[in-house]
CSV table of C-alpha atoms in Angstrom, one decimal:
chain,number,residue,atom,x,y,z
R,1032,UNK,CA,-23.5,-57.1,18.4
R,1033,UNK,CA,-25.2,-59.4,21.1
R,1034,UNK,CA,-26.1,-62.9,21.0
R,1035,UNK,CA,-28.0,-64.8,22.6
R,1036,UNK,CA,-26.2,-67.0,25.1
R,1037,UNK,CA,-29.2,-69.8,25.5
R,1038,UNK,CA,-28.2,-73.0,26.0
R,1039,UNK,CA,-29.4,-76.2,24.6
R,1040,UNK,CA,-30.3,-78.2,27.1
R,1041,UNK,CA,-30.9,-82.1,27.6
R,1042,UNK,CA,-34.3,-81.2,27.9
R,1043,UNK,CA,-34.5,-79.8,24.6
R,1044,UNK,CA,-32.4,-82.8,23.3
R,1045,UNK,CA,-34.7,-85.4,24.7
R,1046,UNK,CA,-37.6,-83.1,22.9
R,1047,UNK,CA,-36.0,-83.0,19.8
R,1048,UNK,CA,-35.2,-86.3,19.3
R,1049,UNK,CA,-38.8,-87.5,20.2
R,1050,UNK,CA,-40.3,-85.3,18.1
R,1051,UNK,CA,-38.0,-85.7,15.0
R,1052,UNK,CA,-36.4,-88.8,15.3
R,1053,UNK,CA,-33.1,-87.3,14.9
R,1054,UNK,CA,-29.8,-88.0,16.7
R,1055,UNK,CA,-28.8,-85.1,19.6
R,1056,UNK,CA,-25.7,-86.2,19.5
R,1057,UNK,CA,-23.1,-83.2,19.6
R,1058,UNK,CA,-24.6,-79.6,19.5
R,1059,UNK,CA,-22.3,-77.3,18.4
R,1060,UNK,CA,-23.6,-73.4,19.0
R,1061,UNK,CA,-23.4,-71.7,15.2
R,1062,UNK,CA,-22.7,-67.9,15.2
R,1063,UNK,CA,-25.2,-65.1,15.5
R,1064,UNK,CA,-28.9,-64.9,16.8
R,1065,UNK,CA,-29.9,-61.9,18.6
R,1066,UNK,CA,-32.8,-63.7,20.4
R,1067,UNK,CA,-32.9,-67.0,19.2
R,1068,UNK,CA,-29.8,-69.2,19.7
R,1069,UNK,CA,-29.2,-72.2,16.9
R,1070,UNK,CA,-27.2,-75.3,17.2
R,1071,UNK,CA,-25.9,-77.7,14.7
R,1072,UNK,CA,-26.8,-81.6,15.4
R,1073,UNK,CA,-25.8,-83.9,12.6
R,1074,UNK,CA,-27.1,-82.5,9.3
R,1075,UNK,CA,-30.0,-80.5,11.4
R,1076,UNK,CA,-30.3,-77.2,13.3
R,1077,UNK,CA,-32.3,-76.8,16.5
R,1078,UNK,CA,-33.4,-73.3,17.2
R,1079,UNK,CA,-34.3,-72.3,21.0
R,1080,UNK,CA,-36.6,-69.1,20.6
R,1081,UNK,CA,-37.0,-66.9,23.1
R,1082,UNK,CA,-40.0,-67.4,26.1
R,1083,UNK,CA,-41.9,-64.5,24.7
R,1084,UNK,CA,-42.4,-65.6,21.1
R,1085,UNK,CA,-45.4,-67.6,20.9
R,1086,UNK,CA,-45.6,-70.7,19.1
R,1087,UNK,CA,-48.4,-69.7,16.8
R,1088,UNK,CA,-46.0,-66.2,16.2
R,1089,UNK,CA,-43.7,-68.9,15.2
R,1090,UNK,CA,-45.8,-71.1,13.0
R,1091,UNK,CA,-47.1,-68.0,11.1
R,1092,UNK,CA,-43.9,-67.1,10.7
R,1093,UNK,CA,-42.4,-70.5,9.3
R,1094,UNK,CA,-45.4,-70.9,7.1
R,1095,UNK,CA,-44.3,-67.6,5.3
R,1096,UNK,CA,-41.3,-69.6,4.9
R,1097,UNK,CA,-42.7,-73.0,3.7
R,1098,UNK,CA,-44.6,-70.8,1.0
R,1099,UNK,CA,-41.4,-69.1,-0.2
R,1100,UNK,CA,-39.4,-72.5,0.1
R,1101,UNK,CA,-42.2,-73.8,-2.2
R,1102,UNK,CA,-41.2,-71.3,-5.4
R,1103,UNK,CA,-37.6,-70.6,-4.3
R,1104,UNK,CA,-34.8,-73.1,-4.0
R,1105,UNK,CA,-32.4,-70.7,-1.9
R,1106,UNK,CA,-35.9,-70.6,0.8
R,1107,UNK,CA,-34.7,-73.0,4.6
R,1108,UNK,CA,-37.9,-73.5,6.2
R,1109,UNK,CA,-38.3,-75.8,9.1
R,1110,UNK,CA,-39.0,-79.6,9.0
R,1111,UNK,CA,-42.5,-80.0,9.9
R,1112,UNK,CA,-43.5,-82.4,12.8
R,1113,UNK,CA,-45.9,-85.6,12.1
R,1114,UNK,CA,-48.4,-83.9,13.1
R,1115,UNK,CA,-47.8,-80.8,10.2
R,1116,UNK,CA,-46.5,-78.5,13.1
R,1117,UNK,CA,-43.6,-77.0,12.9
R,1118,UNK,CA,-42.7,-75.8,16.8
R,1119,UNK,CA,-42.4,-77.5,20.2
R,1120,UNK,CA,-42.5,-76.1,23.3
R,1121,UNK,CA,-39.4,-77.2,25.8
R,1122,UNK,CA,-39.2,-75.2,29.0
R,1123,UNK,CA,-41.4,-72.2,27.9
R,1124,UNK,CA,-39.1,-71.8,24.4
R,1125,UNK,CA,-40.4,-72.5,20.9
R,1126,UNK,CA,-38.2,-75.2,19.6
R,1127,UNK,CA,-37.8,-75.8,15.7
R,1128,UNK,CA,-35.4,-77.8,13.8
R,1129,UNK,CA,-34.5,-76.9,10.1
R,1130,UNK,CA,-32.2,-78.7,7.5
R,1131,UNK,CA,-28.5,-77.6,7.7
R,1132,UNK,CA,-26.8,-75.4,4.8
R,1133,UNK,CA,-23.1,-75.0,4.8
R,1134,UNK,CA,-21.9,-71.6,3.8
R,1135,UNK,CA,-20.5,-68.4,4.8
R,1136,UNK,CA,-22.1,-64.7,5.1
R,1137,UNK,CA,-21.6,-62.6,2.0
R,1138,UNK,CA,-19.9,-59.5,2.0
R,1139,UNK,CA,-21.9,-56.3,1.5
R,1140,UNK,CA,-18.4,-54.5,0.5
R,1141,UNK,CA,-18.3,-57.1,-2.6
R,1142,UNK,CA,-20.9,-55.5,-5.5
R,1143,UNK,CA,-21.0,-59.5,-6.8
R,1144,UNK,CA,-22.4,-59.9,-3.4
R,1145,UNK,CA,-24.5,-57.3,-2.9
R,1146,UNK,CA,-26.3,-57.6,-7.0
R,1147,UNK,CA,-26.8,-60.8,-6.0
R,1148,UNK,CA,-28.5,-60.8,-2.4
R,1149,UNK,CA,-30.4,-58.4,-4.6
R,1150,UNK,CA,-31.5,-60.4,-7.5
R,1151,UNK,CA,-32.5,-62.9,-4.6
R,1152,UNK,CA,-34.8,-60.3,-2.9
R,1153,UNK,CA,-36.4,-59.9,-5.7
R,1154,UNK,CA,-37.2,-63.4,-6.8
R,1155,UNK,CA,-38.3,-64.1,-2.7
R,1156,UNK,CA,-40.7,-61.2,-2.8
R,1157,UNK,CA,-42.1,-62.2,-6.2
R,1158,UNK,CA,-42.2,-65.7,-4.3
R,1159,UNK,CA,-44.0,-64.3,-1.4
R,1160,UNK,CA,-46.6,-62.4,-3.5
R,1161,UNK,CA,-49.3,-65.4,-3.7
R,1162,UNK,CA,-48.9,-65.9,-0.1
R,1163,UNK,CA,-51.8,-65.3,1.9
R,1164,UNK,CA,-50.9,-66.6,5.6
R,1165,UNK,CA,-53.7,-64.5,7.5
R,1166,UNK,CA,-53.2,-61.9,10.0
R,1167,UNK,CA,-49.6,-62.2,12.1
R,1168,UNK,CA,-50.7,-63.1,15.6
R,1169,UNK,CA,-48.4,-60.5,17.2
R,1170,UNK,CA,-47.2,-57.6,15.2
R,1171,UNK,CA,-43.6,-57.5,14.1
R,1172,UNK,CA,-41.2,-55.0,15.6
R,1173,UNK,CA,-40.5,-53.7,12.3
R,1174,UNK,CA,-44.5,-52.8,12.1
R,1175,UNK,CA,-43.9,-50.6,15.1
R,1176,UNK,CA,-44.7,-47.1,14.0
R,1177,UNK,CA,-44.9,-48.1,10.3
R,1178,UNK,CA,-48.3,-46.5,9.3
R,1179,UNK,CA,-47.8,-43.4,10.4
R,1180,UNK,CA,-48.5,-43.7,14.6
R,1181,UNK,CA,-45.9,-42.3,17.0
R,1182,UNK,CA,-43.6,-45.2,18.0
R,1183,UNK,CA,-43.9,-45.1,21.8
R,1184,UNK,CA,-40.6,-47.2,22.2
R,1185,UNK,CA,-38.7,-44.1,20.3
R,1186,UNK,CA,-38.8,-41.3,21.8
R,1187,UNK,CA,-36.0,-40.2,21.2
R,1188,UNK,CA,-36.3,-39.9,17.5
R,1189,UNK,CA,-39.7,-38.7,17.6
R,1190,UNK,CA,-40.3,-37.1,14.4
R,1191,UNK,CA,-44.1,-35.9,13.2
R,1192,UNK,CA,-43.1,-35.1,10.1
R,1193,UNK,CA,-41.8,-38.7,9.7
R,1194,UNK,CA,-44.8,-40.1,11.1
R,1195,UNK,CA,-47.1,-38.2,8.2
R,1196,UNK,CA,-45.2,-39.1,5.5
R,1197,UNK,CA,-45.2,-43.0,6.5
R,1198,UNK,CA,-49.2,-43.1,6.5
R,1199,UNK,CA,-49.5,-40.8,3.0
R,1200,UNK,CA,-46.8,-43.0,1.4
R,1201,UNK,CA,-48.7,-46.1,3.0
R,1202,UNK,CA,-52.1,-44.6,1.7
R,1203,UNK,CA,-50.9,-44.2,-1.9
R,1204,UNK,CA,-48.9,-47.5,-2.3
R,1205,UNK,CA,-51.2,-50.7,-2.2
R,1206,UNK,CA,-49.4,-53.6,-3.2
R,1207,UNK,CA,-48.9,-55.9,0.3
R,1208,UNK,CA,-47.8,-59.5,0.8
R,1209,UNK,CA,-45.8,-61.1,3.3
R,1210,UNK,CA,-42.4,-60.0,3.6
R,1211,UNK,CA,-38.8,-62.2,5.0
R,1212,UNK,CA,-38.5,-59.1,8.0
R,1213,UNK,CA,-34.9,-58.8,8.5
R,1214,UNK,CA,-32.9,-59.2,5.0
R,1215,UNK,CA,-29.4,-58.3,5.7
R,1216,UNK,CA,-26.4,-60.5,5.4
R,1217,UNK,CA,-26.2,-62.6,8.4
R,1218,UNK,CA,-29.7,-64.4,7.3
R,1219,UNK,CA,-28.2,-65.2,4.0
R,1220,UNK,CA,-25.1,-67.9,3.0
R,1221,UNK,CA,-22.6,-67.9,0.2
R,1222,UNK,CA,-21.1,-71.2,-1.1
R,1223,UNK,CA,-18.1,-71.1,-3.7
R,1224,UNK,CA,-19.7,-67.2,-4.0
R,1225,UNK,CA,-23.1,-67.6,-5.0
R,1226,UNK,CA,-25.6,-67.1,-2.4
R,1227,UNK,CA,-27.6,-70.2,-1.5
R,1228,UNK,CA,-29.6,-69.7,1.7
R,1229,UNK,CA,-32.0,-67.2,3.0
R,1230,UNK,CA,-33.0,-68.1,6.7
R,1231,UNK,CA,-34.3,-66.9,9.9
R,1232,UNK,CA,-38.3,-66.3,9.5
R,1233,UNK,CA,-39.1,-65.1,13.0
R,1234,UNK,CA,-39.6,-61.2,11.6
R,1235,UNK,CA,-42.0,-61.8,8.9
R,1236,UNK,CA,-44.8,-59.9,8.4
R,1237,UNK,CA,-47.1,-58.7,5.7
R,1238,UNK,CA,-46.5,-55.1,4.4
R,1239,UNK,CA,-45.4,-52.8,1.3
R,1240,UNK,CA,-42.8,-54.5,-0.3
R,1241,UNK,CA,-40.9,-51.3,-0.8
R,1242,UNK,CA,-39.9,-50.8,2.8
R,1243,UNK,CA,-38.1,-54.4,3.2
R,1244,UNK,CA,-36.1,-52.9,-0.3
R,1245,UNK,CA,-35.4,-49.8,1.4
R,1246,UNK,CA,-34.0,-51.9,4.4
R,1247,UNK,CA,-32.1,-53.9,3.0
R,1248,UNK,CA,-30.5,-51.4,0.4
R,1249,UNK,CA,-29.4,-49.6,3.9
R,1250,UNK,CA,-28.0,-53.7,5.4
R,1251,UNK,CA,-26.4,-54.2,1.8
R,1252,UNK,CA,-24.9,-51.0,1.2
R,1253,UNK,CA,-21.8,-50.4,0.1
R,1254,UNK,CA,-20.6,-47.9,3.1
R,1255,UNK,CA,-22.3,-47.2,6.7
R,1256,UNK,CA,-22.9,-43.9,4.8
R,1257,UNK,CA,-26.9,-44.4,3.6
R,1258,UNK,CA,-28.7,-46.9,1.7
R,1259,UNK,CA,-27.0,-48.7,-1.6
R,1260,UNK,CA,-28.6,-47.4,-5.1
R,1261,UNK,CA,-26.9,-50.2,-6.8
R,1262,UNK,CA,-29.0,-52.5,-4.6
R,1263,UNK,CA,-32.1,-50.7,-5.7
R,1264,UNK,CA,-31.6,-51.0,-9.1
R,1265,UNK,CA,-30.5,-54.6,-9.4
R,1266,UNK,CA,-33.6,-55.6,-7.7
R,1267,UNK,CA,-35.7,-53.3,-9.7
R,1268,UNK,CA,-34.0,-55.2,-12.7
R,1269,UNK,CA,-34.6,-58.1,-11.6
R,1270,UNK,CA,-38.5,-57.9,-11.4
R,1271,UNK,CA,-38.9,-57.6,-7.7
R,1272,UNK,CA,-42.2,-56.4,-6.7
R,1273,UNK,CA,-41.7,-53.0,-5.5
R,1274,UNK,CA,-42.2,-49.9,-7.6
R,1275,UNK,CA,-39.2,-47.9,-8.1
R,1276,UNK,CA,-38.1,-45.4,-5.2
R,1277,UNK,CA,-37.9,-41.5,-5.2
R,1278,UNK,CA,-34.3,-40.3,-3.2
R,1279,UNK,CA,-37.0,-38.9,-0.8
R,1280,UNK,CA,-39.0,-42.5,-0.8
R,1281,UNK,CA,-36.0,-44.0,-0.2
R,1282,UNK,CA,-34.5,-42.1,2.7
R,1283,UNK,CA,-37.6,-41.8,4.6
R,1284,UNK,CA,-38.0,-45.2,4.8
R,1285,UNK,CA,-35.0,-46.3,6.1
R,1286,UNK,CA,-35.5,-43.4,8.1
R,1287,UNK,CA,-38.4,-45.6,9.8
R,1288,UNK,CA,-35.9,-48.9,9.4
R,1289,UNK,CA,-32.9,-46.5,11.8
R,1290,UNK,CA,-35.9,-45.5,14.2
R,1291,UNK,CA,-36.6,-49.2,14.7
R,1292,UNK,CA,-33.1,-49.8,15.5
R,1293,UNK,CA,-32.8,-47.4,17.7
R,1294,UNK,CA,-35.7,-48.9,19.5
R,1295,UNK,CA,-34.6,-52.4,19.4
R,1296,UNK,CA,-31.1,-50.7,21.2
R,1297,UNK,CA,-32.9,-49.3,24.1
R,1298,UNK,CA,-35.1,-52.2,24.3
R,1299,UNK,CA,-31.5,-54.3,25.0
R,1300,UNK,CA,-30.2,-51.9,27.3
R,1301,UNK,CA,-33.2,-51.9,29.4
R,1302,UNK,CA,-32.9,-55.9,29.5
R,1303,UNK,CA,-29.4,-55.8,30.8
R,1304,UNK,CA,-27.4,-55.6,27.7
R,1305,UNK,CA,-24.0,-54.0,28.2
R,1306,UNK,CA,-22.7,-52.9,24.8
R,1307,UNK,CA,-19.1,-52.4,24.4
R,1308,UNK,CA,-17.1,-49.5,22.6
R,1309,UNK,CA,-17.7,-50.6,19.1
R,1310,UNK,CA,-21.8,-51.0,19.4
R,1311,UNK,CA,-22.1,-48.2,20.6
R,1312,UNK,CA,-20.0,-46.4,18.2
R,1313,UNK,CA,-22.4,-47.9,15.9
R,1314,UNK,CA,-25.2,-46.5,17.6
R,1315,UNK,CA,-24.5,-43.3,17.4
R,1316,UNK,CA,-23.0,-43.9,13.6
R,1317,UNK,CA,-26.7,-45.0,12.9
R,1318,UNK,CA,-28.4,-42.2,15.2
R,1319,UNK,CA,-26.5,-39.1,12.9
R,1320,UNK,CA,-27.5,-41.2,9.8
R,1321,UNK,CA,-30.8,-40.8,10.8
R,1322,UNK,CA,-30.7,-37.2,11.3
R,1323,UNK,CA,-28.7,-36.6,7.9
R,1324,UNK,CA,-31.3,-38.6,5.5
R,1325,UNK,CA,-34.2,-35.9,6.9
R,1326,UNK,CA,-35.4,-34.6,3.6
């Protein structure tokens, strides 16, 4: 996997510590970020965003997160400004700061782990249900091909029969509200094994709450094999607010979560990315999966 290698500069320092009043002292680079890059200052992190995510793509986003961090205590949002906003603008990048939480990524292989990121799901989307942030400024990549249109950044994977079945399934199920976007371990921390944090906002959108379950039964499962059942029915259990999942419901839709991937690859390759042995292995890992779950 790629990171992002953006550096926190004294520009952004100066910026920060304006803004927020808090020290810029140290800066240590914290692991993972595929666009944005974080760094840890004191009991804060600073997160430089990338040039083409707009600060009002980022404000909708973190207020999806200041509702959720409202009704659920394992929710990091971002410390507002004075003025109630909660982005800055340093060198053409969107620059937040949010509260530090120490922890470790759980461990999909571990079924305490994976009930409980969940349980968690569940209880963010019932959370998110009474949220009503407005229309996203810039549709999430996630959204690409979602109802049922021909992703033009997938080629590759094009798949009519795919594309029909996303806008009948999106034509029968009604229930929308805004969802987290990108639910897999990484934005979630464990401490003394219980997971306490869900972060990382920037992929939020609004949409069926069944295809962020199908998602991240695929990100939680228990193999690289196809999505996790077990997840399925903890969350169900739990009294998240998607309705229960056909095998064909279920595949299809992280059918559409594999095609986005396999956008979001080419997309990296075209901007320079050079993936070594073990990416692309995964690639094509994900690639055959998608093939395989065709009903």
């Amino acid at each position: 996997m790629i990171y992002a290698d953006t550096p926190l500069t004294d520009a952004v320092r100066r910026a920060v510590s304006t803004t927020w009043g808090v020290s810029c002292d140290g800066g240590r680079r914290l692991y993972g970020g595929e666009e944005s890059a974080a760094y840890l200052l004191g009991d804060h992190v600073v997160r430089v965003g990338p040039a083409s995510r707009t600060s009002a793509e980022s404000e909708w986003c973190h207020a999806v997160a200041r509702h959720a961090a409202a009704h659920l205590a394992e929710a990091v949002a971002p410390v507002p400004t004075s003025g109630g906003d909660t982005v800055i603008r340093v060198d053409g990048r969107p620059i937040s700061l949010w509260p530090y939480i120490e922890g470790d990524w759980p461990d999909s292989d571990l079924p305490e782990h994976r009930v409980q990121g969940a349980r968690l799901l569940a209880r963010l989307h019932a959370a998110l249900a009474s949220a009503r942030p407005g229309p996203r400024p810039a549709p999430a990549f996630q959204e690409s091909g979602l109802y049922g249109e021909p992703p033009h950044d997938a080629a590759g994977l094009a798949d009519p029969a795919l594309d029909r079945w996303l806008a009948e399934f999106h034509r029968s199920h009604h229930v929308r509200h805004p969802l987290h976007g990108d639910y897999y371990t990484g934005n979630t921390l464990t401490s003394d094994g219980t997971i306490v944090a869900v972060l990382d906002w920037d992929e939020a959108f609004v949409g069926a709450p069944e295809v962020e379950l199908a998602a991240a039964a695929l990100e939680w499962g228990d193999d690289e094999l196809g999505p996790s059942k077990e997840f399925v029915d903890a969350y169900l259990e739990a009294g998240g607010t998607a309705s229960p999942l056909t095998e064909e419901e279920l595949a299809q839709l992280v059918r559409h979560k594999l095609r986005r991937e396999y956008a979001y690859f080419h997309k990296a390759v075209a901007a320079g990315v050079a993936h070594d042995e073990d990416d692309l292995d995964y690639f094509h890992q994900r690639v055959a999966l998608f093939h395989d779950l065709t009903p």
